[in-house]
PDB file of C-alpha atoms and ligand atoms in Angstrom:
ATOM      1  CA  UNK A  17      -3.320  15.944 -19.952  1.00  0.00           C
ATOM      2  CA  UNK A  18      -4.710  14.386 -23.136  1.00  0.00           C
ATOM      3  CA  UNK A  19      -3.189  11.390 -24.868  1.00  0.00           C
ATOM      4  CA  UNK A  20      -4.461   8.306 -26.597  1.00  0.00           C
ATOM      5  CA  UNK A  21      -2.812   5.864 -24.237  1.00  0.00           C
ATOM      6  CA  UNK A  22      -4.036   4.292 -21.047  1.00  0.00           C
ATOM      7  CA  UNK A  23      -3.006   5.684 -17.683  1.00  0.00           C
ATOM      8  CA  UNK A  24      -3.000   3.366 -14.688  1.00  0.00           C
ATOM      9  CA  UNK A  25      -2.413   4.707 -11.170  1.00  0.00           C
ATOM     10  CA  UNK A  26      -1.468   2.493  -8.227  1.00  0.00           C
ATOM     11  CA  UNK A  27      -1.321   3.815  -4.672  1.00  0.00           C
ATOM     12  CA  UNK A  28      -0.899   2.142  -1.332  1.00  0.00           C
ATOM     13  CA  UNK A  29       1.187   1.906   1.852  1.00  0.00           C
ATOM     14  CA  UNK A  30       4.767   0.693   2.238  1.00  0.00           C
ATOM     15  CA  UNK A  31       5.772  -2.767   1.065  1.00  0.00           C
ATOM     16  CA  UNK A  32       2.295  -3.615  -0.210  1.00  0.00           C
ATOM     17  CA  UNK A  33       3.624  -4.948  -3.516  1.00  0.00           C
ATOM     18  CA  UNK A  34       3.023  -1.919  -5.721  1.00  0.00           C
ATOM     19  CA  UNK A  35       6.414  -2.174  -7.400  1.00  0.00           C
ATOM     20  CA  UNK A  36       6.274  -5.901  -8.108  1.00  0.00           C
ATOM     21  CA  UNK A  37       2.748  -5.685  -9.450  1.00  0.00           C
ATOM     22  CA  UNK A  38       3.347  -2.416 -11.288  1.00  0.00           C
ATOM     23  CA  UNK A  39       6.286  -3.931 -13.182  1.00  0.00           C
ATOM     24  CA  UNK A  40       4.438  -7.169 -13.954  1.00  0.00           C
ATOM     25  CA  UNK A  41       1.399  -5.344 -15.275  1.00  0.00           C
ATOM     26  CA  UNK A  42       3.487  -2.879 -17.290  1.00  0.00           C
ATOM     27  CA  UNK A  43       5.518  -5.733 -18.770  1.00  0.00           C
ATOM     28  CA  UNK A  44       2.419  -7.709 -19.690  1.00  0.00           C
ATOM     29  CA  UNK A  45       0.790  -4.705 -21.373  1.00  0.00           C
ATOM     30  CA  UNK A  46       3.977  -3.309 -22.931  1.00  0.00           C
ATOM     31  CA  UNK A  47       3.534  -0.109 -20.897  1.00  0.00           C
ATOM     32  CA  UNK A  48       6.067   2.180 -19.256  1.00  0.00           C
ATOM     33  CA  UNK A  49       6.441   1.656 -15.507  1.00  0.00           C
ATOM     34  CA  UNK A  50       7.117   4.647 -13.253  1.00  0.00           C
ATOM     35  CA  UNK A  51       8.002   4.242  -9.589  1.00  0.00           C
ATOM     36  CA  UNK A  52       7.494   7.672  -7.995  1.00  0.00           C
ATOM     37  CA  UNK A  53       8.788   6.436  -4.628  1.00  0.00           C
ATOM     38  CA  UNK A  54      12.189   6.128  -6.297  1.00  0.00           C
ATOM     39  CA  UNK A  55      12.102   9.884  -6.991  1.00  0.00           C
ATOM     40  CA  UNK A  56      11.579  10.690  -3.289  1.00  0.00           C
ATOM     41  CA  UNK A  57      14.276   8.160  -2.426  1.00  0.00           C
ATOM     42  CA  UNK A  58      16.720   9.815  -4.834  1.00  0.00           C
ATOM     43  CA  UNK A  59      16.133  13.226  -3.256  1.00  0.00           C
ATOM     44  CA  UNK A  60      16.622  11.685   0.197  1.00  0.00           C
ATOM     45  CA  UNK A  61      19.864  10.056  -0.964  1.00  0.00           C
ATOM     46  CA  UNK A  62      21.196  13.409  -2.168  1.00  0.00           C
ATOM     47  CA  UNK A  63      20.049  15.262   0.968  1.00  0.00           C
ATOM     48  CA  UNK A  64      21.866  12.757   3.197  1.00  0.00           C
ATOM     49  CA  UNK A  65      24.942  12.783   0.980  1.00  0.00           C
ATOM     50  CA  UNK A  66      25.156  16.556   1.294  1.00  0.00           C
ATOM     51  CA  UNK A  67      24.547  16.487   5.049  1.00  0.00           C
ATOM     52  CA  UNK A  68      21.489  18.704   4.730  1.00  0.00           C
ATOM     53  CA  UNK A  69      19.078  18.798   7.648  1.00  0.00           C
ATOM     54  CA  UNK A  70      16.004  16.755   6.604  1.00  0.00           C
ATOM     55  CA  UNK A  71      13.753  19.427   8.122  1.00  0.00           C
ATOM     56  CA  UNK A  72      15.310  22.318   6.188  1.00  0.00           C
ATOM     57  CA  UNK A  73      12.662  22.761   3.506  1.00  0.00           C
ATOM     58  CA  UNK A  74      14.349  25.704   1.786  1.00  0.00           C
ATOM     59  CA  UNK A  75      17.722  24.012   1.497  1.00  0.00           C
ATOM     60  CA  UNK A  76      16.098  20.837   0.195  1.00  0.00           C
ATOM     61  CA  UNK A  77      13.993  22.816  -2.235  1.00  0.00           C
ATOM     62  CA  UNK A  78      17.132  24.453  -3.531  1.00  0.00           C
ATOM     63  CA  UNK A  79      18.750  21.069  -3.909  1.00  0.00           C
ATOM     64  CA  UNK A  80      15.712  19.731  -5.832  1.00  0.00           C
ATOM     65  CA  UNK A  81      15.926  22.699  -8.224  1.00  0.00           C
ATOM     66  CA  UNK A  82      19.528  21.777  -8.916  1.00  0.00           C
ATOM     67  CA  UNK A  83      19.002  18.066  -9.357  1.00  0.00           C
ATOM     68  CA  UNK A  84      18.509  16.151 -12.553  1.00  0.00           C
ATOM     69  CA  UNK A  85      16.706  12.826 -12.280  1.00  0.00           C
ATOM     70  CA  UNK A  86      16.498  10.420 -15.193  1.00  0.00           C
ATOM     71  CA  UNK A  87      15.029   6.956 -15.454  1.00  0.00           C
ATOM     72  CA  UNK A  88      16.121   4.369 -18.002  1.00  0.00           C
ATOM     73  CA  UNK A  89      14.596   1.041 -18.781  1.00  0.00           C
ATOM     74  CA  UNK A  90      17.130  -1.720 -18.102  1.00  0.00           C
ATOM     75  CA  UNK A  91      16.221  -5.385 -18.231  1.00  0.00           C
ATOM     76  CA  UNK A  92      12.541  -6.146 -18.682  1.00  0.00           C
ATOM     77  CA  UNK A  93      13.156  -9.844 -18.047  1.00  0.00           C
ATOM     78  CA  UNK A  94      14.258  -9.180 -14.481  1.00  0.00           C
ATOM     79  CA  UNK A  95      11.944  -7.505 -11.978  1.00  0.00           C
ATOM     80  CA  UNK A  96      14.999  -6.706  -9.849  1.00  0.00           C
ATOM     81  CA  UNK A  97      16.783  -4.905 -12.653  1.00  0.00           C
ATOM     82  CA  UNK A  98      13.778  -3.474 -14.454  1.00  0.00           C
ATOM     83  CA  UNK A  99      14.927   0.136 -14.592  1.00  0.00           C
ATOM     84  CA  UNK A 100      17.842   2.303 -13.485  1.00  0.00           C
ATOM     85  CA  UNK A 101      17.509   5.696 -11.885  1.00  0.00           C
ATOM     86  CA  UNK A 102      20.198   8.360 -12.151  1.00  0.00           C
ATOM     87  CA  UNK A 103      20.754  11.483 -10.125  1.00  0.00           C
ATOM     88  CA  UNK A 104      22.928  14.061 -11.889  1.00  0.00           C
ATOM     89  CA  UNK A 105      24.184  11.250 -14.095  1.00  0.00           C
ATOM     90  CA  UNK A 106      25.063   8.865 -11.244  1.00  0.00           C
ATOM     91  CA  UNK A 107      23.321   5.478 -11.115  1.00  0.00           C
ATOM     92  CA  UNK A 108      21.784   5.166  -7.609  1.00  0.00           C
ATOM     93  CA  UNK A 109      19.299   2.365  -8.319  1.00  0.00           C
ATOM     94  CA  UNK A 110      20.681   0.061  -5.631  1.00  0.00           C
ATOM     95  CA  UNK A 111      21.700   2.664  -3.055  1.00  0.00           C
ATOM     96  CA  UNK A 112      18.220   4.173  -2.725  1.00  0.00           C
ATOM     97  CA  UNK A 113      16.908   0.852  -1.357  1.00  0.00           C
ATOM     98  CA  UNK A 114      19.215   1.094   1.651  1.00  0.00           C
ATOM     99  CA  UNK A 115      17.356   0.987   5.039  1.00  0.00           C
ATOM    100  CA  UNK A 116      18.925   4.377   5.817  1.00  0.00           C
ATOM    101  CA  UNK A 117      16.830   5.854   3.040  1.00  0.00           C
ATOM    102  CA  UNK A 118      13.702   4.058   4.381  1.00  0.00           C
ATOM    103  CA  UNK A 119      14.347   5.699   7.701  1.00  0.00           C
ATOM    104  CA  UNK A 120      14.430   9.253   6.314  1.00  0.00           C
ATOM    105  CA  UNK A 121      12.422   9.370   3.101  1.00  0.00           C
ATOM    106  CA  UNK A 122       8.988  10.108   4.584  1.00  0.00           C
ATOM    107  CA  UNK A 123      10.335  13.086   6.527  1.00  0.00           C
ATOM    108  CA  UNK A 124      11.324  14.663   3.237  1.00  0.00           C
ATOM    109  CA  UNK A 125       8.249  13.490   1.305  1.00  0.00           C
ATOM    110  CA  UNK A 126       5.989  15.236   3.817  1.00  0.00           C
ATOM    111  CA  UNK A 127       7.354  18.676   2.832  1.00  0.00           C
ATOM    112  CA  UNK A 128       4.733  20.365   0.658  1.00  0.00           C
ATOM    113  CA  UNK A 129       7.194  22.617  -1.146  1.00  0.00           C
ATOM    114  CA  UNK A 130       9.204  19.608  -2.278  1.00  0.00           C
ATOM    115  CA  UNK A 131       6.115  17.665  -3.353  1.00  0.00           C
ATOM    116  CA  UNK A 132       4.890  20.609  -5.416  1.00  0.00           C
ATOM    117  CA  UNK A 133       8.273  20.892  -7.116  1.00  0.00           C
ATOM    118  CA  UNK A 134       8.130  17.211  -8.085  1.00  0.00           C
ATOM    119  CA  UNK A 135       4.616  17.269  -9.565  1.00  0.00           C
ATOM    120  CA  UNK A 136       5.836  18.584 -12.895  1.00  0.00           C
ATOM    121  CA  UNK A 137       8.484  15.878 -13.298  1.00  0.00           C
ATOM    122  CA  UNK A 138       5.977  13.131 -12.506  1.00  0.00           C
ATOM    123  CA  UNK A 139       3.340  14.492 -14.905  1.00  0.00           C
ATOM    124  CA  UNK A 140       5.968  14.869 -17.604  1.00  0.00           C
ATOM    125  CA  UNK A 141       6.952  11.217 -17.174  1.00  0.00           C
ATOM    126  CA  UNK A 142       3.296  10.211 -17.532  1.00  0.00           C
ATOM    127  CA  UNK A 143       2.644  12.412 -20.538  1.00  0.00           C
ATOM    128  CA  UNK A 144       3.031   9.809 -23.266  1.00  0.00           C
ATOM    129  CA  UNK A 145       0.303   7.562 -21.913  1.00  0.00           C
ATOM    130  CA  UNK A 146       0.361   3.765 -21.735  1.00  0.00           C
ATOM    131  CA  UNK A 147       1.924   3.962 -18.327  1.00  0.00           C
ATOM    132  CA  UNK A 148       1.645   2.342 -14.927  1.00  0.00           C
ATOM    133  CA  UNK A 149       2.589   4.885 -12.274  1.00  0.00           C
ATOM    134  CA  UNK A 150       2.770   3.964  -8.610  1.00  0.00           C
ATOM    135  CA  UNK A 151       3.156   5.884  -5.370  1.00  0.00           C
ATOM    136  CA  UNK A 152       1.057   7.462  -2.635  1.00  0.00           C
ATOM    137  CA  UNK A 153      -0.809  10.337  -4.290  1.00  0.00           C
ATOM    138  CA  UNK A 154      -0.970   9.296  -7.931  1.00  0.00           C
ATOM    139  CA  UNK A 155      -4.739   8.789  -8.154  1.00  0.00           C
ATOM    140  CA  UNK A 156      -5.491  11.749  -5.900  1.00  0.00           C
ATOM    141  CA  UNK A 157      -3.016  14.485  -6.892  1.00  0.00           C
ATOM    142  CA  UNK A 158      -0.569  13.617  -9.662  1.00  0.00           C
ATOM    143  CA  UNK A 159      -2.952  11.976 -12.141  1.00  0.00           C
ATOM    144  CA  UNK A 160      -6.499  12.574 -10.900  1.00  0.00           C
ATOM    145  CA  UNK A 161      -7.739  11.857 -14.465  1.00  0.00           C
ATOM    146  CA  UNK A 162      -6.058   8.448 -14.632  1.00  0.00           C
ATOM    147  CA  UNK A 163      -8.128   5.917 -16.575  1.00  0.00           C
ATOM    148  CA  UNK A 164      -7.900   3.217 -13.913  1.00  0.00           C
ATOM    149  CA  UNK A 165      -6.926   3.712 -10.282  1.00  0.00           C
ATOM    150  CA  UNK A 166      -5.992   0.963  -7.878  1.00  0.00           C
ATOM    151  CA  UNK A 167      -5.466   1.229  -4.157  1.00  0.00           C
ATOM    152  CA  UNK A 168      -3.426  -1.681  -2.809  1.00  0.00           C
ATOM    153  CA  UNK A 169      -3.690  -2.988   0.708  1.00  0.00           C
ATOM    154  CA  UNK A 170      -2.402  -5.970   2.703  1.00  0.00           C
ATOM    155  CA  UNK A 171      -2.166  -6.706   6.412  1.00  0.00           C
ATOM    156  CA  UNK A 172       0.599  -4.882   8.253  1.00  0.00           C
ATOM    157  CA  UNK A 173       2.115  -8.193   9.345  1.00  0.00           C
ATOM    158  CA  UNK A 174       2.351  -9.485   5.798  1.00  0.00           C
ATOM    159  CA  UNK A 175       3.854  -6.247   4.492  1.00  0.00           C
ATOM    160  CA  UNK A 176       6.517  -6.245   7.194  1.00  0.00           C
ATOM    161  CA  UNK A 177       7.365  -9.890   6.471  1.00  0.00           C
ATOM    162  CA  UNK A 178       7.649  -9.189   2.733  1.00  0.00           C
ATOM    163  CA  UNK A 179       9.961  -6.183   3.190  1.00  0.00           C
ATOM    164  CA  UNK A 180      12.104  -7.999   5.777  1.00  0.00           C
ATOM    165  CA  UNK A 181      12.610 -10.933   3.381  1.00  0.00           C
ATOM    166  CA  UNK A 182      13.371  -8.572   0.512  1.00  0.00           C
ATOM    167  CA  UNK A 183      16.115  -6.788   2.488  1.00  0.00           C
ATOM    168  CA  UNK A 184      17.629 -10.019   3.805  1.00  0.00           C
ATOM    169  CA  UNK A 185      17.635 -11.478   0.271  1.00  0.00           C
ATOM    170  CA  UNK A 186      19.495  -8.369  -0.889  1.00  0.00           C
ATOM    171  CA  UNK A 187      22.169  -9.018   1.721  1.00  0.00           C
ATOM    172  CA  UNK A 188      21.353  -6.330   4.308  1.00  0.00           C
ATOM    173  CA  UNK A 189      21.768  -7.463   7.902  1.00  0.00           C
ATOM    174  CA  UNK A 190      18.752  -5.892   9.519  1.00  0.00           C
ATOM    175  CA  UNK A 191      16.571  -6.772  12.457  1.00  0.00           C
ATOM    176  CA  UNK A 192      12.907  -7.711  11.912  1.00  0.00           C
ATOM    177  CA  UNK A 193      11.871  -5.244  14.631  1.00  0.00           C
ATOM    178  CA  UNK A 194      13.701  -2.404  12.884  1.00  0.00           C
ATOM    179  CA  UNK A 195      11.910  -3.122   9.609  1.00  0.00           C
ATOM    180  CA  UNK A 196       8.611  -3.254  11.499  1.00  0.00           C
ATOM    181  CA  UNK A 197       9.253   0.085  13.169  1.00  0.00           C
ATOM    182  CA  UNK A 198      10.277   1.770   9.916  1.00  0.00           C
ATOM    183  CA  UNK A 199       7.211   0.584   8.017  1.00  0.00           C
ATOM    184  CA  UNK A 200       4.777   1.594  10.754  1.00  0.00           C
ATOM    185  CA  UNK A 201       6.433   4.982  11.121  1.00  0.00           C
ATOM    186  CA  UNK A 202       6.541   5.632   7.373  1.00  0.00           C
ATOM    187  CA  UNK A 203       2.868   4.753   6.912  1.00  0.00           C
ATOM    188  CA  UNK A 204       1.947   7.048   9.775  1.00  0.00           C
ATOM    189  CA  UNK A 205       3.852  10.025   8.376  1.00  0.00           C
ATOM    190  CA  UNK A 206       2.642   9.358   4.805  1.00  0.00           C
ATOM    191  CA  UNK A 207      -1.015   9.107   5.845  1.00  0.00           C
ATOM    192  CA  UNK A 208      -1.056  12.019   8.260  1.00  0.00           C
ATOM    193  CA  UNK A 209       0.824  14.670   6.314  1.00  0.00           C
ATOM    194  CA  UNK A 210      -1.221  17.738   5.425  1.00  0.00           C
ATOM    195  CA  UNK A 211      -0.410  17.959   1.748  1.00  0.00           C
ATOM    196  CA  UNK A 212      -1.088  15.001  -0.579  1.00  0.00           C
ATOM    197  CA  UNK A 213      -1.351  12.296   2.073  1.00  0.00           C
ATOM    198  CA  UNK A 214      -1.661   8.626   1.274  1.00  0.00           C
ATOM    199  CA  UNK A 215      -5.387   8.156   0.658  1.00  0.00           C
ATOM    200  CA  UNK A 216      -7.615   5.983  -1.444  1.00  0.00           C
ATOM    201  CA  UNK A 217      -9.084   8.156  -4.200  1.00  0.00           C
ATOM    202  CA  UNK A 218     -12.882   7.907  -4.320  1.00  0.00           C
ATOM    203  CA  UNK A 219     -12.807   6.096  -7.652  1.00  0.00           C
ATOM    204  CA  UNK A 220      -9.889   3.759  -6.846  1.00  0.00           C
ATOM    205  CA  UNK A 221     -10.444   0.006  -6.930  1.00  0.00           C
ATOM    206  CA  UNK A 222      -9.326  -1.695  -3.725  1.00  0.00           C
ATOM    207  CA  UNK A 223      -6.957  -4.648  -4.147  1.00  0.00           C
ATOM    208  CA  UNK A 224      -6.250  -6.607  -0.961  1.00  0.00           C
ATOM    209  CA  UNK A 225      -3.336  -8.986  -1.487  1.00  0.00           C
ATOM    210  CA  UNK A 226      -3.305 -10.467   2.020  1.00  0.00           C
ATOM    211  CA  UNK A 227      -2.799 -14.215   1.673  1.00  0.00           C
ATOM    212  CA  UNK A 228      -2.907 -14.055  -2.120  1.00  0.00           C
ATOM    213  CA  UNK A 229      -0.216 -15.129  -4.565  1.00  0.00           C
ATOM    214  CA  UNK A 230       1.375 -12.682  -6.992  1.00  0.00           C
ATOM    215  CA  UNK A 231      -0.230 -14.576  -9.893  1.00  0.00           C
ATOM    216  CA  UNK A 232      -3.695 -14.323  -8.345  1.00  0.00           C
ATOM    217  CA  UNK A 233      -3.410 -10.571  -7.841  1.00  0.00           C
ATOM    218  CA  UNK A 234      -1.927 -10.054 -11.292  1.00  0.00           C
ATOM    219  CA  UNK A 235      -4.763 -11.982 -12.969  1.00  0.00           C
ATOM    220  CA  UNK A 236      -7.375  -9.987 -11.091  1.00  0.00           C
ATOM    221  CA  UNK A 237      -5.822  -6.674 -12.106  1.00  0.00           C
ATOM    222  CA  UNK A 238      -5.363  -7.673 -15.735  1.00  0.00           C
ATOM    223  CA  UNK A 239      -9.008  -8.732 -15.906  1.00  0.00           C
ATOM    224  CA  UNK A 240     -10.083  -5.308 -14.665  1.00  0.00           C
ATOM    225  CA  UNK A 241      -7.819  -3.543 -17.155  1.00  0.00           C
ATOM    226  CA  UNK A 242      -8.940  -5.691 -20.083  1.00  0.00           C
ATOM    227  CA  UNK A 243     -12.573  -5.126 -19.200  1.00  0.00           C
ATOM    228  CA  UNK A 244     -11.949  -1.395 -19.162  1.00  0.00           C
ATOM    229  CA  UNK A 245     -10.260  -1.554 -22.569  1.00  0.00           C
ATOM    230  CA  UNK A 246     -13.148  -3.563 -24.074  1.00  0.00           C
ATOM    231  CA  UNK A 247     -15.682  -1.037 -22.773  1.00  0.00           C
ATOM    232  CA  UNK A 248     -13.656   1.867 -24.081  1.00  0.00           C
ATOM    233  CA  UNK A 249     -13.374   0.283 -27.520  1.00  0.00           C
ATOM    234  CA  UNK A 250     -17.137  -0.274 -27.645  1.00  0.00           C
ATOM    235  CA  UNK A 251     -17.819   3.338 -26.723  1.00  0.00           C
ATOM    236  CA  UNK A 252     -15.384   4.677 -29.329  1.00  0.00           C
TER     237      UNK A 252
HETATM  238  O1  CDP B 321       8.575   0.539  -1.750  1.00  0.00           O
HETATM  239  P1  CDP B 321       7.845   1.202  -0.626  1.00  0.00           P
HETATM  240  O2  CDP B 321       6.361   1.018  -0.721  1.00  0.00           O
HETATM  241  O3  CDP B 321       8.372   0.847   0.708  1.00  0.00           O
HETATM  242  O4  CDP B 321       8.137   2.768  -0.716  1.00  0.00           O
HETATM  243  P2  CDP B 321       8.330   3.684  -1.986  1.00  0.00           P
HETATM  244  O5  CDP B 321       7.171   3.534  -2.917  1.00  0.00           O
HETATM  245  O6  CDP B 321       9.682   3.480  -2.540  1.00  0.00           O
HETATM  246  O7  CDP B 321       8.230   5.146  -1.347  1.00  0.00           O
HETATM  247  C1  CDP B 321       9.156   5.602  -0.404  1.00  0.00           C
HETATM  248  C2  CDP B 321       8.565   6.794   0.313  1.00  0.00           C
HETATM  249  O8  CDP B 321       8.433   7.865  -0.612  1.00  0.00           O
HETATM  250  C3  CDP B 321       7.189   6.628   0.913  1.00  0.00           C
HETATM  251  O9  CDP B 321       7.198   6.066   2.213  1.00  0.00           O
HETATM  252  C4  CDP B 321       6.665   8.052   0.934  1.00  0.00           C
HETATM  253  O10 CDP B 321       7.129   8.747   2.047  1.00  0.00           O
HETATM  254  C5  CDP B 321       7.306   8.659  -0.301  1.00  0.00           C
HETATM  255  N1  CDP B 321       6.404   8.718  -1.459  1.00  0.00           N
HETATM  256  C6  CDP B 321       5.462   9.716  -1.496  1.00  0.00           C
HETATM  257  O11 CDP B 321       5.334  10.470  -0.529  1.00  0.00           O
HETATM  258  N2  CDP B 321       4.682   9.882  -2.587  1.00  0.00           N
HETATM  259  C7  CDP B 321       4.788   9.058  -3.634  1.00  0.00           C
HETATM  260  N3  CDP B 321       4.017   9.255  -4.713  1.00  0.00           N
HETATM  261  C8  CDP B 321       5.707   8.003  -3.612  1.00  0.00           C
HETATM  262  C9  CDP B 321       6.491   7.841  -2.482  1.00  0.00           C
END
């Protein structure tokens, strides 16, 4: 893929802050933000809605072939309403954050046939350049030529606390232990799957946000990006 824009890939485990940081960075740079986790969540939402067995790869593959996913920018001022995602024309932005989706999404995302089907859509979304794309396999599989790759990490305890707070703030009544179990289980499935597992690409910069404020992490990332841009300008 050749374009004149900058391509930034962010990968990392569940609830590590990829979305918050991805949106902040994209907003600051005037880039497009693409949350690939939302695509897997949308497929999971449709699979559950149609009562399809989450292990039935062929049925799910068929469903993916007959699904249209579109993403629209909404309100850049609000990180909570930054974009809307539609499946076959229906806005499912809120529904895909339901803990029921958290519980099932990794089972579907581990299916290689489904992942391969979704590569094209993700690359198409990234085509224009000047994008921040986040997920699990962006630096390793989807955009191996990305200009800058980040791999986010934070302690398990902190990630669980963040996600628990996020769900409670959204009004879900959920137990801390349930959130803990879901995050641990999701990370395990995502890291151990055979095809496109969650890994740190060799050239990805590690960002550990444990105990750090959002501002601190954002400043660090922007410094790295600006440095890269300066170097690129000098070379050209
Ligand atoms: O927000 P959070 O980090 O909890 O998850 P997400 O980014 O919304 O992703 C939800 C799930 O989708 C992950 O647990 C993975 O199973 C899957 N996923 C993936 O396999 N590959 C991606 N590029 C993005 C998400």
